Short mmCIF file of C-alpha atoms in Angstrom, two decimals:
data_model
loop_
_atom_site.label_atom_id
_atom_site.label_comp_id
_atom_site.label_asym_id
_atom_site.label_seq_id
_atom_site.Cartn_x
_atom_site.Cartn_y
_atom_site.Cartn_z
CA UNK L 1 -6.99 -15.79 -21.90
CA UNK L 2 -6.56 -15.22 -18.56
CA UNK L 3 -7.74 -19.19 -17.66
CA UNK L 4 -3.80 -19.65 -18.99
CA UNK L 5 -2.71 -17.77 -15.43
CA UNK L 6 0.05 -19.66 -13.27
CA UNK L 7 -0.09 -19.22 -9.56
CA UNK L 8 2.39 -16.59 -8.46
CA UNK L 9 5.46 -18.62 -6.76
CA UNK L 10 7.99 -17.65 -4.65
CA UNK L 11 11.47 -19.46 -2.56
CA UNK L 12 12.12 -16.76 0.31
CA UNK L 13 15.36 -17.22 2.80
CA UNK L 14 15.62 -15.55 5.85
CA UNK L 15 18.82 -14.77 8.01
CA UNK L 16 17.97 -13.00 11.45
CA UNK L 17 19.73 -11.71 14.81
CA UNK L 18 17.96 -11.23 18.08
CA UNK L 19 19.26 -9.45 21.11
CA UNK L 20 16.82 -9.55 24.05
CA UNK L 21 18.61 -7.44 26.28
CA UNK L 22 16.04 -7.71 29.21
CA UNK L 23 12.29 -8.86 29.93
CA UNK L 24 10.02 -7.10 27.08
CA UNK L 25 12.98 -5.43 25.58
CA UNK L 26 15.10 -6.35 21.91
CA UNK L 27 17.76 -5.35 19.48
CA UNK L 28 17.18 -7.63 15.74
CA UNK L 29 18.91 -7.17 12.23
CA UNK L 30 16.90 -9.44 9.97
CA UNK L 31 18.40 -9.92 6.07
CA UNK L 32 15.72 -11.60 3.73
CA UNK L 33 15.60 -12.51 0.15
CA UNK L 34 13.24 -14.23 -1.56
CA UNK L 35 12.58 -15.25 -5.83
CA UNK L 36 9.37 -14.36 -7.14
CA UNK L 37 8.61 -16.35 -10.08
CA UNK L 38 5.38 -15.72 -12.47
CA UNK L 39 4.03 -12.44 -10.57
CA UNK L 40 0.49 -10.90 -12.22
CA UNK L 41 0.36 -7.48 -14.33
CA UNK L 42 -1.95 -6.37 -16.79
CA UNK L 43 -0.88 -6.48 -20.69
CA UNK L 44 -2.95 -3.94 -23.11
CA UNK L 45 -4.28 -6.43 -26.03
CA UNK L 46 -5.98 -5.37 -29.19
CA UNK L 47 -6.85 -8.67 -31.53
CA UNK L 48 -8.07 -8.75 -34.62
CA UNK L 49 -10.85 -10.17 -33.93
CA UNK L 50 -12.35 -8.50 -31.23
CA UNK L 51 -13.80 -9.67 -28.22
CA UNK L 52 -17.24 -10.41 -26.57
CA UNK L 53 -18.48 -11.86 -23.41
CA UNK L 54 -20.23 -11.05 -20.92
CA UNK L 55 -19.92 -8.04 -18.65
CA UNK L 56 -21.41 -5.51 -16.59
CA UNK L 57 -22.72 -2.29 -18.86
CA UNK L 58 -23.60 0.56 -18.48
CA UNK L 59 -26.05 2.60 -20.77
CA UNK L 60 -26.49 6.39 -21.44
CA UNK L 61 -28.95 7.31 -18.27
CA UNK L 62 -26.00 5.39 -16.52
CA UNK L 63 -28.37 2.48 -15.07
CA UNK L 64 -26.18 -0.50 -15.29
CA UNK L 65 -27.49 -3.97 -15.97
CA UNK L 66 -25.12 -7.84 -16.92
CA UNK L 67 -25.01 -8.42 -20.28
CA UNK L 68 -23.74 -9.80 -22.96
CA UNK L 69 -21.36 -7.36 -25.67
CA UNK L 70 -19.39 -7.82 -28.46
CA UNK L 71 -16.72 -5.12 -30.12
CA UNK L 72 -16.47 -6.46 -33.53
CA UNK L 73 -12.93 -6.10 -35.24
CA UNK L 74 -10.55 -4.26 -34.13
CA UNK L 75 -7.41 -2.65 -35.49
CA UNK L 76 -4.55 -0.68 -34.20
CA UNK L 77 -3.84 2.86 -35.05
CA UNK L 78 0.16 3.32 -33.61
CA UNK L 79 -0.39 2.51 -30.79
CA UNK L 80 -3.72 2.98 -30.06
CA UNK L 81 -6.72 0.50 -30.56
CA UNK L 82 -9.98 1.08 -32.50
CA UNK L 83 -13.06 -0.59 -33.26
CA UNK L 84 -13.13 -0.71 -37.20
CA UNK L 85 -16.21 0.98 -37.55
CA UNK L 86 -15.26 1.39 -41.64
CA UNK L 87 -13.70 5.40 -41.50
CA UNK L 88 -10.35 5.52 -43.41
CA UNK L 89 -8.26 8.57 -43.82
CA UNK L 90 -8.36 11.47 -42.36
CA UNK L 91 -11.63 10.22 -40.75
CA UNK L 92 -9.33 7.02 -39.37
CA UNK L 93 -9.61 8.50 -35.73
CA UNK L 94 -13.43 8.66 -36.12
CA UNK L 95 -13.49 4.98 -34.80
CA UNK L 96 -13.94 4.58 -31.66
CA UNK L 97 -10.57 4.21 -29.15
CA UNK L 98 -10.85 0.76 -27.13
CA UNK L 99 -8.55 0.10 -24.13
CA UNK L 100 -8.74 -3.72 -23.18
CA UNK L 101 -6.36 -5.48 -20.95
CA UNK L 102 -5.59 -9.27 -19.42
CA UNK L 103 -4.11 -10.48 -17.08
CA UNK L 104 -0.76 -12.00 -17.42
CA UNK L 105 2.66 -13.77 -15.60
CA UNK L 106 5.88 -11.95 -15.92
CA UNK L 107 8.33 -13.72 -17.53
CA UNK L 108 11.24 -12.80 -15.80
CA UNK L 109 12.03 -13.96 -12.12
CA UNK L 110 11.83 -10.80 -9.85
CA UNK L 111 14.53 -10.93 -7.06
CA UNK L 112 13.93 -9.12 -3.59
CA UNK L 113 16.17 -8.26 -1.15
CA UNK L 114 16.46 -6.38 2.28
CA UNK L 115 16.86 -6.23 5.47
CA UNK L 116 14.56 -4.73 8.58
CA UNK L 117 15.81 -3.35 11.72
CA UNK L 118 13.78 -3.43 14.86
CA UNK L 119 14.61 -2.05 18.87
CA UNK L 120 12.24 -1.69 21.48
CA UNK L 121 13.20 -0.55 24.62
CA UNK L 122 11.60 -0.34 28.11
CA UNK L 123 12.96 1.95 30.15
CA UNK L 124 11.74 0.20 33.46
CA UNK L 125 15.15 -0.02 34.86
CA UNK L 126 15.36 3.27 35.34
CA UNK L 127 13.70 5.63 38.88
CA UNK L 128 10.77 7.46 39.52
CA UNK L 129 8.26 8.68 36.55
CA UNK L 130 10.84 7.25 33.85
CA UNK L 131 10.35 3.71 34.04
CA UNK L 132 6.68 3.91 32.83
CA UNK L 133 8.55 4.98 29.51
CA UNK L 134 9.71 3.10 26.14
CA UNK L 135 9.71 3.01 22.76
CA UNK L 136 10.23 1.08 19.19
CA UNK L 137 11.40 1.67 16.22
CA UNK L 138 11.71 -0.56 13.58
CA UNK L 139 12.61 0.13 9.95
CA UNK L 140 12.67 -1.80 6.20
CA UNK L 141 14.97 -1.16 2.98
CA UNK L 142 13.80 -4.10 0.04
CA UNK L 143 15.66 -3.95 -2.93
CA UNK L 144 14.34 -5.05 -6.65
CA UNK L 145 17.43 -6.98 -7.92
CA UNK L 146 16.82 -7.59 -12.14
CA UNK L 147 16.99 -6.38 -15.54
CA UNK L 148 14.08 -4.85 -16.05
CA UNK L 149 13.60 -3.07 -13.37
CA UNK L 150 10.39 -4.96 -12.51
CA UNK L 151 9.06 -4.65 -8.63
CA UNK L 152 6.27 -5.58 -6.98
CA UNK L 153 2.79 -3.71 -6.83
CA UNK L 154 2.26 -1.97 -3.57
CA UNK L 155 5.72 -2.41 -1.91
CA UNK L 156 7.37 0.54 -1.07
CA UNK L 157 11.45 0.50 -1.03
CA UNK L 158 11.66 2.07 2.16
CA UNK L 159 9.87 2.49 5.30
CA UNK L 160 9.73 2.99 9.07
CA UNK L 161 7.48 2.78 12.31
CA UNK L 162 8.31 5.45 15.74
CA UNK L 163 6.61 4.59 18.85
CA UNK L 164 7.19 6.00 21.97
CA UNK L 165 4.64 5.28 25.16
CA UNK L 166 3.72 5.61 28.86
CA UNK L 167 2.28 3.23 31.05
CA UNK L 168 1.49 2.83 34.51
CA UNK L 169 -1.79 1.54 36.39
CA UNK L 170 -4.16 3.71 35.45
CA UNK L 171 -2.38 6.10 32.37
CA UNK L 172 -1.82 4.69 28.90
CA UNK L 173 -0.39 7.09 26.23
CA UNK L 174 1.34 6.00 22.97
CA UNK L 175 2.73 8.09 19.90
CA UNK L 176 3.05 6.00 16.95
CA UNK L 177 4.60 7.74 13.49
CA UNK L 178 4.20 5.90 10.21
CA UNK L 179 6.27 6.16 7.17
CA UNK L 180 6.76 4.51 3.66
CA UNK L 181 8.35 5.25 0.82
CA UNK L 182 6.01 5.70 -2.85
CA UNK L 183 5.03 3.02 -4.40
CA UNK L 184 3.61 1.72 -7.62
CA UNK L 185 0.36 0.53 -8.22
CA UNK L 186 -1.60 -0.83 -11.65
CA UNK L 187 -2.60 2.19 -13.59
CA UNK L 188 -5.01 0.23 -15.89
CA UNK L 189 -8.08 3.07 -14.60
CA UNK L 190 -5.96 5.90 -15.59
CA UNK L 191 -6.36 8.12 -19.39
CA UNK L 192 -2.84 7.73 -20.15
CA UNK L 193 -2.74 3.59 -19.02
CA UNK L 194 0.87 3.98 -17.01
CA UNK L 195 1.68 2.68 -14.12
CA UNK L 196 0.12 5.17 -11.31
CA UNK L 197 2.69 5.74 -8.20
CA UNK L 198 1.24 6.72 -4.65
CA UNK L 199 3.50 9.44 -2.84
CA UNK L 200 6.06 8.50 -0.15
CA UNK L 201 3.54 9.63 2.81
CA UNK L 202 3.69 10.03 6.98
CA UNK L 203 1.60 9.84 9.48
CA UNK L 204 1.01 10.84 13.50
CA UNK L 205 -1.26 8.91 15.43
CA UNK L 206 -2.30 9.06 19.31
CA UNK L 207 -4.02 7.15 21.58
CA UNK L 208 -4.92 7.79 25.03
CA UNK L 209 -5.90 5.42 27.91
CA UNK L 210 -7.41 5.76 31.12
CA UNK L 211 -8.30 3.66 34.11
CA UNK L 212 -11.12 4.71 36.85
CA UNK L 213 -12.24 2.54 39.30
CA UNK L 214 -15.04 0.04 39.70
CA UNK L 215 -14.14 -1.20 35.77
CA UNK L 216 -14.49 1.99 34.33
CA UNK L 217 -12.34 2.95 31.08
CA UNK L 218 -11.86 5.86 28.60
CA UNK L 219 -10.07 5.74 25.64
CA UNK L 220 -8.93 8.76 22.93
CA UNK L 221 -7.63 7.75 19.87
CA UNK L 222 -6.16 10.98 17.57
CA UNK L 223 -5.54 9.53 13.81
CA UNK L 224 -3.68 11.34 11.26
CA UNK L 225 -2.54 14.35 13.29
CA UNK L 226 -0.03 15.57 10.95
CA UNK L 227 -2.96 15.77 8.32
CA UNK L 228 -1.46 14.03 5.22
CA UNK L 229 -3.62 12.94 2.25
CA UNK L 230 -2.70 10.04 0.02
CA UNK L 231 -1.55 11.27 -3.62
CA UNK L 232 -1.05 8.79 -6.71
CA UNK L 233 0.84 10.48 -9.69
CA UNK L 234 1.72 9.27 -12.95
CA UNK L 235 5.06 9.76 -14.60
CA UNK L 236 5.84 13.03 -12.71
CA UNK L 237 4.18 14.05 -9.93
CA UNK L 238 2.98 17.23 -11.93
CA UNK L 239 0.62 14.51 -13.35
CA UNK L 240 -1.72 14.27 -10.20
CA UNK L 241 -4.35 10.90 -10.78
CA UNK L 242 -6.36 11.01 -7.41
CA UNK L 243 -5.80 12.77 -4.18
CA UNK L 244 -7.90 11.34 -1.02
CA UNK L 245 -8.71 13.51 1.91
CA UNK L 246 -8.29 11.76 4.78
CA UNK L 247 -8.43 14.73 7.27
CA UNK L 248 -7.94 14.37 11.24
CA UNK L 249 -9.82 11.78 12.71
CA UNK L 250 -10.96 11.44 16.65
CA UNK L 251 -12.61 8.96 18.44
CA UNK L 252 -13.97 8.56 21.99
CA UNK L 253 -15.09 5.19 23.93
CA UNK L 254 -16.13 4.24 27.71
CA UNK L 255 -16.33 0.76 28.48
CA UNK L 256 -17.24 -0.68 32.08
CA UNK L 257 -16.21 -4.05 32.70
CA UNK L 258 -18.67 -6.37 34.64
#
């Protein structure tokens, strides 16, 4: 039952180094590592018994209503489970395929470590047109240290952020580029139940501000300019689960300030 859930615990040190090497600017190596004890995943289940409750269905015209449902028995064929709807033999596979999963702690302790790297930089020091520049970049390498090769859902094992901007009194303009590495996700929705893993993925984003007079500003915000879509795979990435089209995205505001 998943009423027998711990909370998800975890002891997390961090070591870190910080440079600031003038006003606004910052060189910092930062080495974490933290215990995760009793993380959540799903467990496929098939008892004897069968279960019932209470759940959301959905009937044949697909109108769904709450109610109340009950498989019966259940049995497992390899290593799939059935409802024992009373075929044998050859017929065996005539009952019904169930998937049914809970929610339970891993038992073993998963062990994270990395370290992150961040610089930003004004370049405000230097003459003319150039000191309205700078830039940041920071980037992230975690490490799953145990056994089983266990990691966490939705962390990716690598990533990084690019930045570069102008400012001055009236222009704004900043390039940020966004990166992570794939990463795994629960794949309880999927046919084949394995884990699903989303595709190491980039991204280009602009915005664009400007200052009139008399309170007056416009903003331009480009999103996803180098046009990537988020992929999950299973297994191989042959095995495509979902692909989301995200496409470019542009927005325009004015806003007057009283």
């Amino acid at each position: 039952s998943e009423l027998d859930l711990e909370p998800r615990t975890s002891i997390a040190y961090d070591l870190g180094l910080t440079w600031y090497n003038r006003k606004g600017s910052l060189i910092g190596l930062n080495y974490f590592y933290k215990e995760v004890k009793g993380d959540i995943d799903n467990e496929k289940i098939c008892p004897e018994e069968g279960v019932s409750g209470t759940a959301v269905l959905t009937n044949e015209a697909g109108e769904r209503s709450v109610g109340d449902f009950s498989t019966g028995p259940l049995f497992v064929d390899n290593t799939t489970c059935r409802i024992d709807e009373g075929f044998t033999g050859e017929e065996l596979r005539q009952n019904r395929r169930i998937n049914i999963f809970q929610k339970v702690n891993v038992g073993e302790v998963i062990k994270v470590k990395g370290y992150e790297f961040q610089i930003t930089q004004n370049l405000d020091f230097l003459d003319g047109i150039w000191q309205h520049f700078g830039g940041t970049f920071n980037y992230t390498n975690i490490d799953f240290d145990n056994s089983t090769g266990e990691s966490l859902s939705r962390v990716s094992p690598q990533s990084y952020n690019l930045i570069g901007f102008y400012e001055d009194k009236k222009l704004g303009v900043r390039l940020a580029y966004n990166w992570r590495d794939e990463y795994e996700v629960e794949g309880v929705s999927t046919f084949l139940q394995g884990a699903r893993t989303v595709a190491a993925r980039g991204q280009l984003d602009v915005q664009v501000n400007y200052r009139f007079d008399q309170g007056w500003r416009a903003k331009l915000q480009l999103f996803n300019l180098t046009d990537e879509n988020p992929t999950e795979y299973e297994f191989v990435e042959e095995l495509n689960r979902r692909t989301q089209y995200d496409g470019r995205t542009v927005r325009f505001s004015v806003q007057k300030q009283f």
